[in-house]
């Protein structure tokens, strides 16, 4: 359930915080006052696309925040735990939209992507905008409504999973059998595997090969360099380090005879002479042992060339070629031993087909039963909404093809007749916008409330109706509010009177700037607002009396 909504510097709203309770909350106000801003704010918190035009003029950013009580919504709580965003049984969605167009979102104070905000919002709030009925024109949406009405979630999920498993088994059979080119695939895989086994190396062996290549390719330079360093350390030049150390040692020996405290330093020079001597011996041996082996260099170079060619062919780093070889080995083993595997997969495919047929038949039966109930329920509502004699039929047509289909064995089409004597026609072909709106509202009222959603938002879905029909719409929304929390933006007094709570949105101006104020109305305020909605510019005592009577009847 939505418990509070906070908006700051959003469109014409400078700052507002609104508390919400259970039941039906109606939102009213004059045309252009910004009644739908609350819905817009919730849609943005639900991950809708934002733009800089939503930021109040002269501000650097707009801030939106909503708090929800998730008690009784285990799916939402489970999703939060899985995403490590949980914080007890409450949840806060927050979003900041900057004037340059960028935005950021948070869930329970932790940064969240718009995809995460959208996924969570889908579990806690359902928003029906002014043109939401257009979604009902989609046959896929119609099937989803029928399944929700019937409570077919588990049955439909089983059909979907079995169809996927059957298709996976068929794909594996096709891969293993290889069709007419199975032998060619085996031959190609064997050739590729032989090539990889010959050239691909494990990481340690690859490092050693590359080190060999560097050493062999630079053998002449390495030998020449080592000999040069030997000359620097122990050459004939008077500046050679070995000669310099000898002279230093002789001089320091004479000084140590005069002062014994220099003896430790003399010992350091002894050590240095020993180390320089060892370095000279090691470098001399290295220079003699460096391989000048053009044939070995050519072999290593050829090996590396093959590795680079394979790397380009398979689009993999050289170090991953051994893993590729194992992958090809497994595929080759599967193809070569396909007989047993194909027999096992064939049995699995046939079993899945049988299970699918059983599950799909059960789903078809449930859909057919629900279709009759939904048609009857919607027809009754259409009569209450001023379309006496209108009816709705849910047509279930066989799906194309005989293979297991994730959606089941049938397709759904809603057929409606708005007036007695008219043949039912597809809902998507109904010409009158007013008729479509009322039919859609009847379908929504008949099907909503079946899913586990804590809050439902309606933005002027009562457009195009009035009088007694409007009162019926209000009664239906109020009845829905007895099951879940409902917020409805309306311009009809008949609907507004049915609310358990009432918010009024008003636009104020001081001549220099305009702002919107959102006010929770008490009993007296509700009478005045209903009177305004009934009477327009001039509100008389008769108008107020009518408003009071309308409220008393609705609330009673």
Coordinates of C-alpha atoms in Angstrom, one line a residue:
X1 CA 0.0 0.0 0.0
X2 CA 1.2 3.5 -0.8
X3 CA 1.6 5.4 2.4
X4 CA 3.1 8.7 1.3
X5 CA 4.2 10.6 -1.8
X6 CA 6.7 13.6 -1.7
X7 CA 7.4 15.8 -4.7
X8 CA 9.7 18.9 -4.8
X9 CA 10.3 21.3 -7.8
X10 CA 8.3 18.9 -10.0
X11 CA 6.5 20.7 -12.9
X12 CA 4.3 23.3 -11.2
X13 CA 4.6 21.8 -7.8
X14 CA 7.0 23.6 -5.6
X15 CA 6.9 21.1 -2.7
X16 CA 4.2 18.8 -1.5
X17 CA 3.9 15.7 0.7
X18 CA 0.7 13.7 0.6
X19 CA -0.3 10.9 3.0
X20 CA -2.4 8.0 1.7
X21 CA -4.7 5.6 3.5
X22 CA -6.6 2.4 2.6
X23 CA -9.7 2.4 0.4
X24 CA -10.5 4.7 -2.6
X25 CA -8.7 8.1 -2.6
X26 CA -10.1 10.5 -5.2
X27 CA -8.1 13.4 -6.7
X28 CA -10.0 16.3 -8.1
X29 CA -9.3 19.9 -9.2
X30 CA -10.0 22.4 -12.0
X31 CA -8.8 21.7 -15.5
X32 CA -5.1 22.4 -15.8
X33 CA -4.5 22.4 -12.1
X34 CA -2.2 19.4 -12.3
X35 CA -4.4 16.6 -11.1
X36 CA -2.4 14.0 -13.0
X37 CA 0.9 15.1 -11.6
X38 CA 0.6 12.6 -8.8
X39 CA 0.1 9.9 -11.3
X40 CA 3.1 11.2 -13.4
X41 CA 5.3 11.2 -10.3
X42 CA 4.4 7.6 -9.5
X43 CA 5.0 6.6 -13.1
X44 CA 8.5 8.2 -12.9
X45 CA 9.2 6.3 -9.6
X46 CA 8.1 3.2 -11.5
X47 CA 10.9 3.7 -14.0
X48 CA 9.2 5.7 -16.7
X49 CA 11.4 7.8 -19.0
X50 CA 12.1 11.3 -17.6
X51 CA 13.0 14.6 -19.4
X52 CA 14.2 18.0 -18.3
X53 CA 10.8 19.5 -18.9
X54 CA 9.6 17.9 -15.7
X55 CA 11.8 20.1 -13.6
X56 CA 10.1 23.3 -12.3
X57 CA 11.3 26.4 -14.1
X58 CA 14.3 28.0 -12.4
X59 CA 15.2 24.8 -10.4
X60 CA 18.2 22.6 -10.9
X61 CA 16.5 19.3 -10.1
X62 CA 13.1 17.7 -9.2
X63 CA 12.9 15.2 -6.4
X64 CA 10.3 12.5 -6.0
X65 CA 9.9 9.9 -3.2
X66 CA 7.2 7.4 -2.3
X67 CA 6.9 5.1 0.6
X68 CA 5.0 1.7 0.6
X69 CA 3.9 -0.7 3.2
X70 CA 4.7 -4.1 1.8
X71 CA 2.9 -6.2 4.4
X72 CA 0.9 -8.8 2.6
X73 CA 3.1 -8.5 -0.6
X74 CA 5.5 -11.5 -0.3
X75 CA 6.6 -11.4 -3.9
X76 CA 7.8 -7.8 -3.5
X77 CA 9.5 -8.6 -0.3
X78 CA 11.2 -11.6 -1.9
X79 CA 12.4 -9.5 -4.8
X80 CA 13.9 -7.0 -2.5
X81 CA 15.7 -9.7 -0.6
X82 CA 17.1 -11.2 -3.8
X83 CA 18.4 -7.8 -4.9
X84 CA 19.8 -7.1 -1.4
X85 CA 17.6 -4.0 -1.2
X86 CA 15.3 -5.0 1.6
X87 CA 14.6 -2.9 4.7
X88 CA 11.9 -4.6 6.7
X89 CA 8.3 -4.5 5.5
X90 CA 8.5 -0.9 4.2
X91 CA 10.0 0.4 1.0
X92 CA 11.0 3.8 -0.3
X93 CA 11.4 4.7 -4.0
X94 CA 13.3 7.9 -4.7
X95 CA 14.3 9.6 -7.9
X96 CA 16.1 12.8 -8.7
X97 CA 15.7 14.4 -12.2
X98 CA 18.2 17.1 -13.1
X99 CA 17.5 20.1 -15.3
X100 CA 20.0 18.9 -18.0
X101 CA 17.9 15.7 -18.3
X102 CA 19.9 13.1 -16.3
X103 CA 18.3 11.2 -13.5
X104 CA 19.2 8.8 -10.6
X105 CA 17.1 6.4 -8.6
X106 CA 17.3 4.8 -5.2
X107 CA 15.4 1.9 -3.5
X108 CA 15.5 2.0 0.3
X109 CA 18.4 4.5 0.1
X110 CA 20.6 2.3 -2.1
X111 CA 21.3 3.3 -5.7
X112 CA 19.1 1.4 -8.2
X113 CA 18.7 1.2 -12.0
X114 CA 15.5 2.2 -13.7
X115 CA 15.1 -1.5 -14.7
X116 CA 15.2 -2.4 -11.0
X117 CA 12.7 0.3 -10.1
X118 CA 10.4 -0.8 -12.8
X119 CA 10.6 -4.5 -11.8
X120 CA 9.8 -3.6 -8.2
X121 CA 7.0 -1.2 -9.1
X122 CA 5.3 -3.9 -11.2
X123 CA 4.9 -5.9 -8.0
X124 CA 3.4 -3.2 -5.8
X125 CA 1.5 -0.7 -7.9
X126 CA -0.6 -0.9 -11.1
X127 CA -1.1 2.4 -13.0
X128 CA -4.0 2.8 -15.5
X129 CA -3.6 6.0 -17.5
X130 CA -6.1 7.9 -19.6
X131 CA -5.3 5.8 -22.6
X132 CA -4.7 2.5 -20.8
X133 CA -7.7 0.9 -22.6
X134 CA -5.7 0.9 -25.8
X135 CA -3.6 -2.0 -24.4
X136 CA -6.8 -4.1 -24.4
X137 CA -6.7 -4.0 -28.2
X138 CA -3.7 -6.3 -28.1
X139 CA -4.7 -10.0 -28.4
X140 CA -1.7 -11.0 -26.3
X141 CA -3.0 -8.6 -23.5
X142 CA -6.5 -10.0 -23.9
X143 CA -5.1 -13.5 -23.3
X144 CA -3.2 -12.3 -20.2
X145 CA -6.4 -10.8 -18.8
X146 CA -8.3 -14.0 -19.3
X147 CA -5.6 -16.0 -17.6
X148 CA -5.4 -13.6 -14.7
X149 CA -9.2 -13.7 -14.4
X150 CA -9.1 -17.5 -14.4
X151 CA -6.2 -17.7 -12.0
X152 CA -4.2 -19.7 -14.6
X153 CA -0.8 -18.5 -13.6
X154 CA 0.5 -21.9 -12.5
X155 CA -1.1 -23.8 -15.4
X156 CA 0.2 -21.3 -18.0
X157 CA 3.7 -21.4 -16.5
X158 CA 3.7 -25.2 -16.7
X159 CA 2.6 -25.1 -20.3
X160 CA 5.3 -22.6 -21.1
X161 CA 8.0 -24.6 -19.3
X162 CA 7.0 -27.8 -21.0
X163 CA 7.0 -26.2 -24.4
X164 CA 10.4 -24.8 -23.9
X165 CA 11.8 -28.1 -22.6
X166 CA 10.3 -29.9 -25.7
X167 CA 11.9 -27.3 -28.0
X168 CA 15.2 -27.7 -26.2
X169 CA 15.1 -31.5 -26.7
X170 CA 14.2 -31.1 -30.4
X171 CA 17.1 -28.7 -30.8
X172 CA 19.5 -31.1 -29.2
X173 CA 18.3 -34.0 -31.4
X174 CA 18.8 -31.8 -34.5
X175 CA 22.3 -30.9 -33.4
X176 CA 23.3 -34.5 -32.6
X177 CA 21.8 -36.0 -35.7
X178 CA 23.3 -33.4 -37.8
X179 CA 21.0 -34.3 -40.7
X180 CA 22.7 -35.2 -43.9
X181 CA 26.0 -33.5 -43.0
X182 CA 26.6 -35.3 -39.7
X183 CA 29.7 -37.1 -41.2
X184 CA 31.0 -33.8 -42.5
X185 CA 30.6 -32.2 -39.1
X186 CA 32.5 -35.1 -37.5
X187 CA 35.3 -34.8 -40.1
X188 CA 35.5 -31.0 -39.6
X189 CA 35.5 -31.3 -35.8
X190 CA 38.2 -34.0 -35.9
X191 CA 40.4 -31.8 -38.2
X192 CA 39.9 -28.7 -36.0
X193 CA 40.6 -30.7 -32.8
X194 CA 43.8 -32.2 -34.3
X195 CA 45.0 -28.7 -35.2
X196 CA 44.3 -27.4 -31.7
X197 CA 45.8 -30.4 -30.0
X198 CA 49.0 -29.9 -32.0
X199 CA 49.4 -26.2 -31.5
X200 CA 47.4 -25.0 -28.4
X201 CA 49.3 -24.8 -25.2
X202 CA 48.5 -24.5 -21.5
X203 CA 49.2 -21.1 -20.0
X204 CA 52.5 -22.2 -18.4
X205 CA 53.8 -23.8 -21.6
X206 CA 52.7 -20.8 -23.6
X207 CA 54.6 -18.4 -21.3
X208 CA 57.7 -20.7 -21.7
X209 CA 57.4 -20.7 -25.5
X210 CA 57.1 -16.9 -25.7
X211 CA 60.1 -16.6 -23.4
X212 CA 62.1 -18.9 -25.7
X213 CA 61.1 -16.8 -28.7
X214 CA 62.3 -13.6 -27.1
X215 CA 65.6 -15.3 -26.1
X216 CA 66.3 -16.9 -29.5
X217 CA 65.3 -13.8 -31.5
X218 CA 67.7 -11.7 -29.4
X219 CA 70.5 -14.2 -28.9
X220 CA 73.2 -12.1 -30.6
X221 CA 72.3 -9.0 -28.7
X222 CA 72.2 -10.9 -25.4
X223 CA 75.6 -12.5 -25.9
X224 CA 77.1 -9.1 -27.0
X225 CA 75.5 -7.3 -24.1
X226 CA 76.7 -9.9 -21.5
X227 CA 80.3 -9.7 -22.8
X228 CA 80.1 -5.9 -22.7
X229 CA 79.0 -6.0 -19.0
X230 CA 81.9 -8.4 -18.2
X231 CA 84.3 -5.9 -19.8
X232 CA 82.8 -3.1 -17.6
X233 CA 83.2 -5.3 -14.5
X234 CA 86.6 -6.9 -15.1
X235 CA 88.1 -5.6 -18.3
X236 CA 91.6 -4.2 -19.0
X237 CA 90.4 -0.6 -18.7
X238 CA 91.7 1.3 -15.7
X239 CA 88.0 2.2 -15.1
X240 CA 86.8 -1.4 -14.8
X241 CA 84.9 -2.0 -11.6
X242 CA 87.2 -4.9 -10.6
X243 CA 90.4 -2.8 -10.9
X244 CA 88.8 0.1 -9.1
X245 CA 87.8 -2.2 -6.2
X246 CA 91.4 -3.6 -6.0
X247 CA 92.7 -0.1 -5.7
X248 CA 90.1 0.9 -3.1
X249 CA 90.8 -2.3 -1.1
X250 CA 94.6 -1.6 -1.0
X251 CA 94.1 2.0 0.1
X252 CA 91.5 1.1 2.7
X253 CA 93.8 -1.7 4.1
X254 CA 96.5 0.8 4.8
X255 CA 94.0 3.1 6.5
X256 CA 92.6 0.3 8.6
X257 CA 96.1 -0.3 10.0
X258 CA 95.9 3.2 11.3
X259 CA 92.3 3.0 12.5
X260 CA 90.7 -0.3 13.4
X261 CA 87.2 1.1 13.1
X262 CA 87.5 1.0 9.3
X263 CA 87.8 -2.8 9.4
X264 CA 84.1 -3.5 8.9
X265 CA 84.1 -1.3 5.8
X266 CA 87.1 -3.1 4.5
X267 CA 85.1 -6.4 5.0
X268 CA 82.3 -4.9 2.9
X269 CA 84.8 -4.3 0.0
X270 CA 86.0 -7.9 0.4
X271 CA 82.3 -9.0 -0.1
X272 CA 81.9 -6.6 -3.1
X273 CA 84.9 -8.1 -4.8
X274 CA 83.6 -11.6 -4.3
X275 CA 80.1 -10.6 -5.7
X276 CA 81.6 -8.8 -8.7
X277 CA 83.8 -11.9 -9.4
X278 CA 80.7 -14.2 -9.2
X279 CA 78.8 -11.8 -11.5
X280 CA 81.7 -11.9 -14.0
X281 CA 81.8 -15.7 -14.0
X282 CA 78.0 -16.0 -14.4
X283 CA 77.9 -13.5 -17.3
X284 CA 80.8 -15.2 -19.0
X285 CA 79.1 -18.5 -18.9
X286 CA 75.8 -17.0 -20.0
X287 CA 77.5 -15.4 -23.0
X288 CA 79.0 -18.7 -24.0
X289 CA 75.8 -20.6 -23.5
X290 CA 73.4 -18.3 -25.4
X291 CA 71.9 -20.3 -28.2
X292 CA 72.4 -19.0 -31.7
X293 CA 70.0 -21.6 -33.1
X294 CA 68.2 -20.3 -36.3
X295 CA 66.5 -23.6 -36.8
X296 CA 64.9 -23.6 -33.3
X297 CA 64.0 -20.0 -33.7
X298 CA 62.2 -20.9 -36.9
X299 CA 60.3 -23.7 -35.1
X300 CA 59.2 -21.4 -32.3
X301 CA 58.2 -18.7 -34.7
X302 CA 56.1 -21.2 -36.7
X303 CA 54.4 -22.4 -33.6
X304 CA 53.5 -18.8 -32.5
X305 CA 52.3 -18.0 -36.0
X306 CA 49.9 -21.0 -35.9
X307 CA 48.7 -19.9 -32.5
X308 CA 47.9 -16.4 -33.8
X309 CA 46.1 -17.8 -36.8
X310 CA 44.0 -20.0 -34.6
X311 CA 43.3 -17.1 -32.3
X312 CA 41.9 -15.0 -35.2
X313 CA 39.9 -17.9 -36.6
X314 CA 38.1 -18.7 -33.3
X315 CA 38.2 -15.0 -32.1
X316 CA 39.7 -16.1 -28.8
X317 CA 42.8 -15.1 -26.9
X318 CA 45.7 -17.5 -27.4
X319 CA 45.5 -18.6 -23.8
X320 CA 41.9 -19.8 -24.3
X321 CA 42.6 -22.1 -27.2
X322 CA 43.1 -25.2 -25.0
X323 CA 39.6 -24.6 -23.5
X324 CA 38.2 -24.4 -27.0
X325 CA 39.9 -27.7 -27.8
X326 CA 38.0 -29.3 -24.9
X327 CA 34.7 -27.8 -26.1
X328 CA 35.3 -29.3 -29.6
X329 CA 36.3 -32.6 -28.0
X330 CA 33.0 -32.8 -26.1
X331 CA 31.0 -32.0 -29.3
X332 CA 32.9 -34.6 -31.3
X333 CA 32.3 -37.2 -28.6
X334 CA 28.5 -36.3 -28.6
X335 CA 28.3 -36.7 -32.4
X336 CA 30.3 -39.9 -32.5
X337 CA 28.3 -41.4 -29.7
X338 CA 25.0 -39.9 -30.9
X339 CA 23.2 -43.2 -31.2
X340 CA 22.5 -43.7 -27.4
X341 CA 22.0 -40.0 -26.8
X342 CA 19.5 -39.7 -29.7
X343 CA 17.5 -42.6 -28.4
X344 CA 17.4 -41.1 -24.9
X345 CA 16.5 -37.6 -26.2
X346 CA 13.8 -39.2 -28.4
X347 CA 12.2 -40.7 -25.4
X348 CA 12.5 -37.4 -23.5
X349 CA 10.9 -35.5 -26.4
X350 CA 8.0 -37.9 -26.5
X351 CA 7.5 -37.8 -22.8
X352 CA 7.5 -34.0 -22.8
X353 CA 5.0 -33.9 -25.7
X354 CA 2.7 -36.1 -23.7
X355 CA 3.0 -34.0 -20.6
X356 CA 2.5 -30.8 -22.7
X357 CA -0.7 -32.2 -24.3
X358 CA -2.1 -33.0 -20.9
X359 CA -1.2 -29.6 -19.4
X360 CA -2.3 -27.7 -22.5
X361 CA -5.7 -29.5 -22.5
X362 CA -6.2 -28.6 -18.8
X363 CA -5.3 -25.0 -19.6
X364 CA -7.7 -24.9 -22.5
X365 CA -10.5 -26.2 -20.4
X366 CA -9.8 -23.6 -17.7
X367 CA -9.7 -20.9 -20.3
X368 CA -13.0 -22.0 -21.8
X369 CA -14.8 -22.0 -18.4
X370 CA -13.3 -18.6 -17.5
X371 CA -14.2 -17.2 -21.0
X372 CA -17.9 -17.8 -20.3
X373 CA -17.7 -16.3 -16.8
X374 CA -15.8 -13.3 -18.0
X375 CA -18.2 -12.7 -20.9
X376 CA -21.2 -12.8 -18.5
X377 CA -19.5 -10.6 -15.9
X378 CA -18.5 -7.9 -18.5
X379 CA -22.0 -8.0 -20.1
X380 CA -23.6 -7.3 -16.7
X381 CA -21.2 -4.4 -16.1
X382 CA -21.8 -3.0 -19.6
X383 CA -25.5 -2.8 -18.8
X384 CA -24.7 -1.0 -15.6
X385 CA -22.5 1.4 -17.5
X386 CA -25.3 2.5 -19.9
X387 CA -24.9 -0.1 -22.6
X388 CA -28.0 -2.2 -22.0
X389 CA -28.1 -5.2 -24.2
X390 CA -24.4 -5.1 -24.9
X391 CA -22.4 -8.3 -24.6
X392 CA -18.9 -9.6 -24.7
X393 CA -17.8 -12.9 -26.0
X394 CA -14.3 -14.4 -25.5
X395 CA -13.4 -16.3 -28.6
X396 CA -10.8 -19.0 -28.3
X397 CA -9.4 -20.0 -31.7
X398 CA -6.9 -22.9 -32.3
X399 CA -3.3 -21.7 -32.6
X400 CA -1.5 -22.3 -35.8
X401 CA 0.7 -25.4 -36.1
X402 CA 0.8 -28.6 -34.0
X403 CA 4.1 -28.2 -32.1
X404 CA 3.9 -27.3 -28.4
X405 CA 3.3 -23.6 -28.1
X406 CA 4.4 -21.7 -25.0
X407 CA 1.1 -19.8 -25.0
X408 CA -1.0 -22.9 -25.2
X409 CA -3.3 -24.4 -27.8
X410 CA -5.4 -21.4 -28.5
X411 CA -5.5 -17.6 -29.1
X412 CA -7.8 -15.2 -27.5
X413 CA -10.0 -12.5 -29.2
X414 CA -12.5 -10.3 -27.4
X415 CA -15.7 -9.8 -29.4
X416 CA -18.2 -7.2 -28.3
X417 CA -21.6 -6.0 -29.3
X418 CA -22.4 -2.6 -27.9
X419 CA -26.1 -2.7 -28.8
X420 CA -28.8 -5.4 -29.0
X421 CA -29.2 -7.0 -32.4
X422 CA -25.6 -6.2 -33.5
X423 CA -23.3 -9.1 -34.2
X424 CA -20.2 -9.2 -31.9
X425 CA -17.1 -7.7 -33.5
X426 CA -13.5 -7.8 -32.5
X427 CA -12.8 -5.2 -29.8
X428 CA -10.0 -3.7 -31.9
X429 CA -12.5 -2.9 -34.6
X430 CA -15.0 -1.0 -32.4
X431 CA -15.2 2.5 -33.9
X432 CA -16.6 4.6 -31.2
X433 CA -14.0 5.9 -28.7
X434 CA -16.7 6.4 -26.0
X435 CA -17.9 2.9 -26.4
X436 CA -14.4 1.6 -26.4
X437 CA -13.6 3.5 -23.2
X438 CA -16.7 2.1 -21.4
X439 CA -16.3 -1.4 -22.7
X440 CA -12.6 -1.3 -21.6
X441 CA -13.6 0.0 -18.1
X442 CA -16.1 -2.8 -17.8
X443 CA -13.4 -5.4 -18.7
X444 CA -10.9 -3.7 -16.3
X445 CA -13.4 -3.7 -13.4
X446 CA -14.3 -7.4 -14.1
X447 CA -10.7 -8.5 -14.2
X448 CA -8.8 -6.2 -11.8
X449 CA -8.1 -7.3 -8.3
X450 CA -7.2 -10.9 -9.2
X451 CA -3.5 -10.3 -9.0
X452 CA -1.6 -9.6 -5.8
X453 CA -1.1 -5.8 -6.2
X454 CA -1.3 -3.5 -3.2
X455 CA -2.1 -0.2 -5.0
X456 CA -4.1 0.6 -8.2
X457 CA -4.0 4.1 -9.8
X458 CA -6.6 5.3 -12.3
X459 CA -6.0 8.6 -14.2
X460 CA -9.4 9.8 -15.6
X461 CA -10.5 6.5 -16.9
X462 CA -14.0 7.8 -16.5
X463 CA -13.6 10.3 -19.3
X464 CA -16.6 10.4 -21.7
X465 CA -19.3 9.2 -19.2
X466 CA -21.6 11.0 -16.9
X467 CA -24.9 10.9 -15.0
X468 CA -26.0 7.5 -13.6
X469 CA -23.3 5.7 -15.4
X470 CA -20.7 7.9 -13.6
X471 CA -22.2 7.0 -10.3
X472 CA -22.0 3.3 -11.2
X473 CA -18.3 3.7 -12.1
X474 CA -17.7 5.4 -8.8
X475 CA -19.4 2.5 -7.0
X476 CA -17.3 0.0 -8.8
X477 CA -14.1 1.8 -8.0
X478 CA -15.2 2.1 -4.3
X479 CA -15.9 -1.6 -4.2
X480 CA -12.5 -2.3 -5.7
X481 CA -11.1 0.0 -2.9
X482 CA -12.5 -2.4 -0.4
X483 CA -10.1 -5.1 -1.6
X484 CA -7.0 -3.0 -2.5
X485 CA -5.9 0.6 -2.2
X486 CA -7.2 2.7 -5.1
X487 CA -6.3 6.2 -6.2
X488 CA -8.5 7.8 -9.0
X489 CA -8.0 11.2 -10.7
X490 CA -11.5 12.3 -11.7
X491 CA -13.5 15.3 -12.9
X492 CA -16.9 13.7 -12.1
X493 CA -18.6 14.5 -8.8
X494 CA -20.4 11.2 -8.9
X495 CA -17.1 9.4 -8.8
X496 CA -15.5 11.8 -6.3
X497 CA -18.3 11.4 -3.9
X498 CA -17.6 7.6 -3.7
X499 CA -14.1 8.1 -2.3
X500 CA -13.0 7.1 1.2
X501 CA -10.5 10.0 1.0
X502 CA -10.4 13.1 -1.1
X503 CA -7.5 15.2 -2.3
X504 CA -8.0 18.6 -4.1
X505 CA -5.3 20.0 -6.4
X506 CA -5.4 23.7 -6.9
X507 CA -3.3 26.1 -8.9
X508 CA -2.2 29.4 -7.3
X509 CA -0.4 32.4 -8.7
X510 CA 1.0 35.6 -7.2
X511 CA 1.4 37.3 -10.6
X512 CA 5.0 36.3 -11.0
X513 CA 5.0 32.5 -10.5
X514 CA 2.5 29.7 -10.5
X515 CA 2.4 26.8 -8.2
X516 CA 0.2 23.8 -7.4
X517 CA -1.1 23.0 -4.0
X518 CA -2.4 19.6 -2.9
X519 CA -4.8 19.5 0.0
X520 CA -6.5 16.7 1.9
X521 CA -10.1 17.6 2.4
X522 CA -12.3 17.2 5.5
X523 CA -16.0 16.7 5.3
X524 CA -16.7 20.4 4.9
X525 CA -14.0 20.7 2.2
X526 CA -15.4 17.7 0.3
X527 CA -18.9 19.3 0.2
X528 CA -17.4 22.5 -1.2
X529 CA -15.3 20.6 -3.8
X530 CA -18.3 18.4 -4.9
X531 CA -20.4 21.6 -5.1
X532 CA -17.7 23.2 -7.4
X533 CA -17.7 20.1 -9.5
X534 CA -21.4 20.1 -9.8
X535 CA -22.1 23.9 -10.1
X536 CA -19.1 25.4 -11.9
X537 CA -18.6 29.1 -11.5
X538 CA -21.6 29.9 -9.3
X539 CA -22.3 27.7 -6.3
X540 CA -25.8 28.0 -4.8
X541 CA -27.4 26.6 -1.7
X542 CA -29.2 24.1 -3.9
X543 CA -25.8 23.0 -5.3
X544 CA -24.4 22.5 -1.8
X545 CA -27.5 20.6 -0.7
X546 CA -27.1 18.4 -3.8
X547 CA -23.4 17.8 -3.0
X548 CA -24.2 16.9 0.7
X549 CA -26.9 14.5 -0.4
X550 CA -24.6 12.9 -3.0
X551 CA -21.9 12.5 -0.3
X552 CA -24.3 11.1 2.3
X553 CA -25.7 8.6 -0.2
X554 CA -22.2 7.5 -1.4
X555 CA -20.7 7.3 2.1
X556 CA -23.7 5.6 3.6

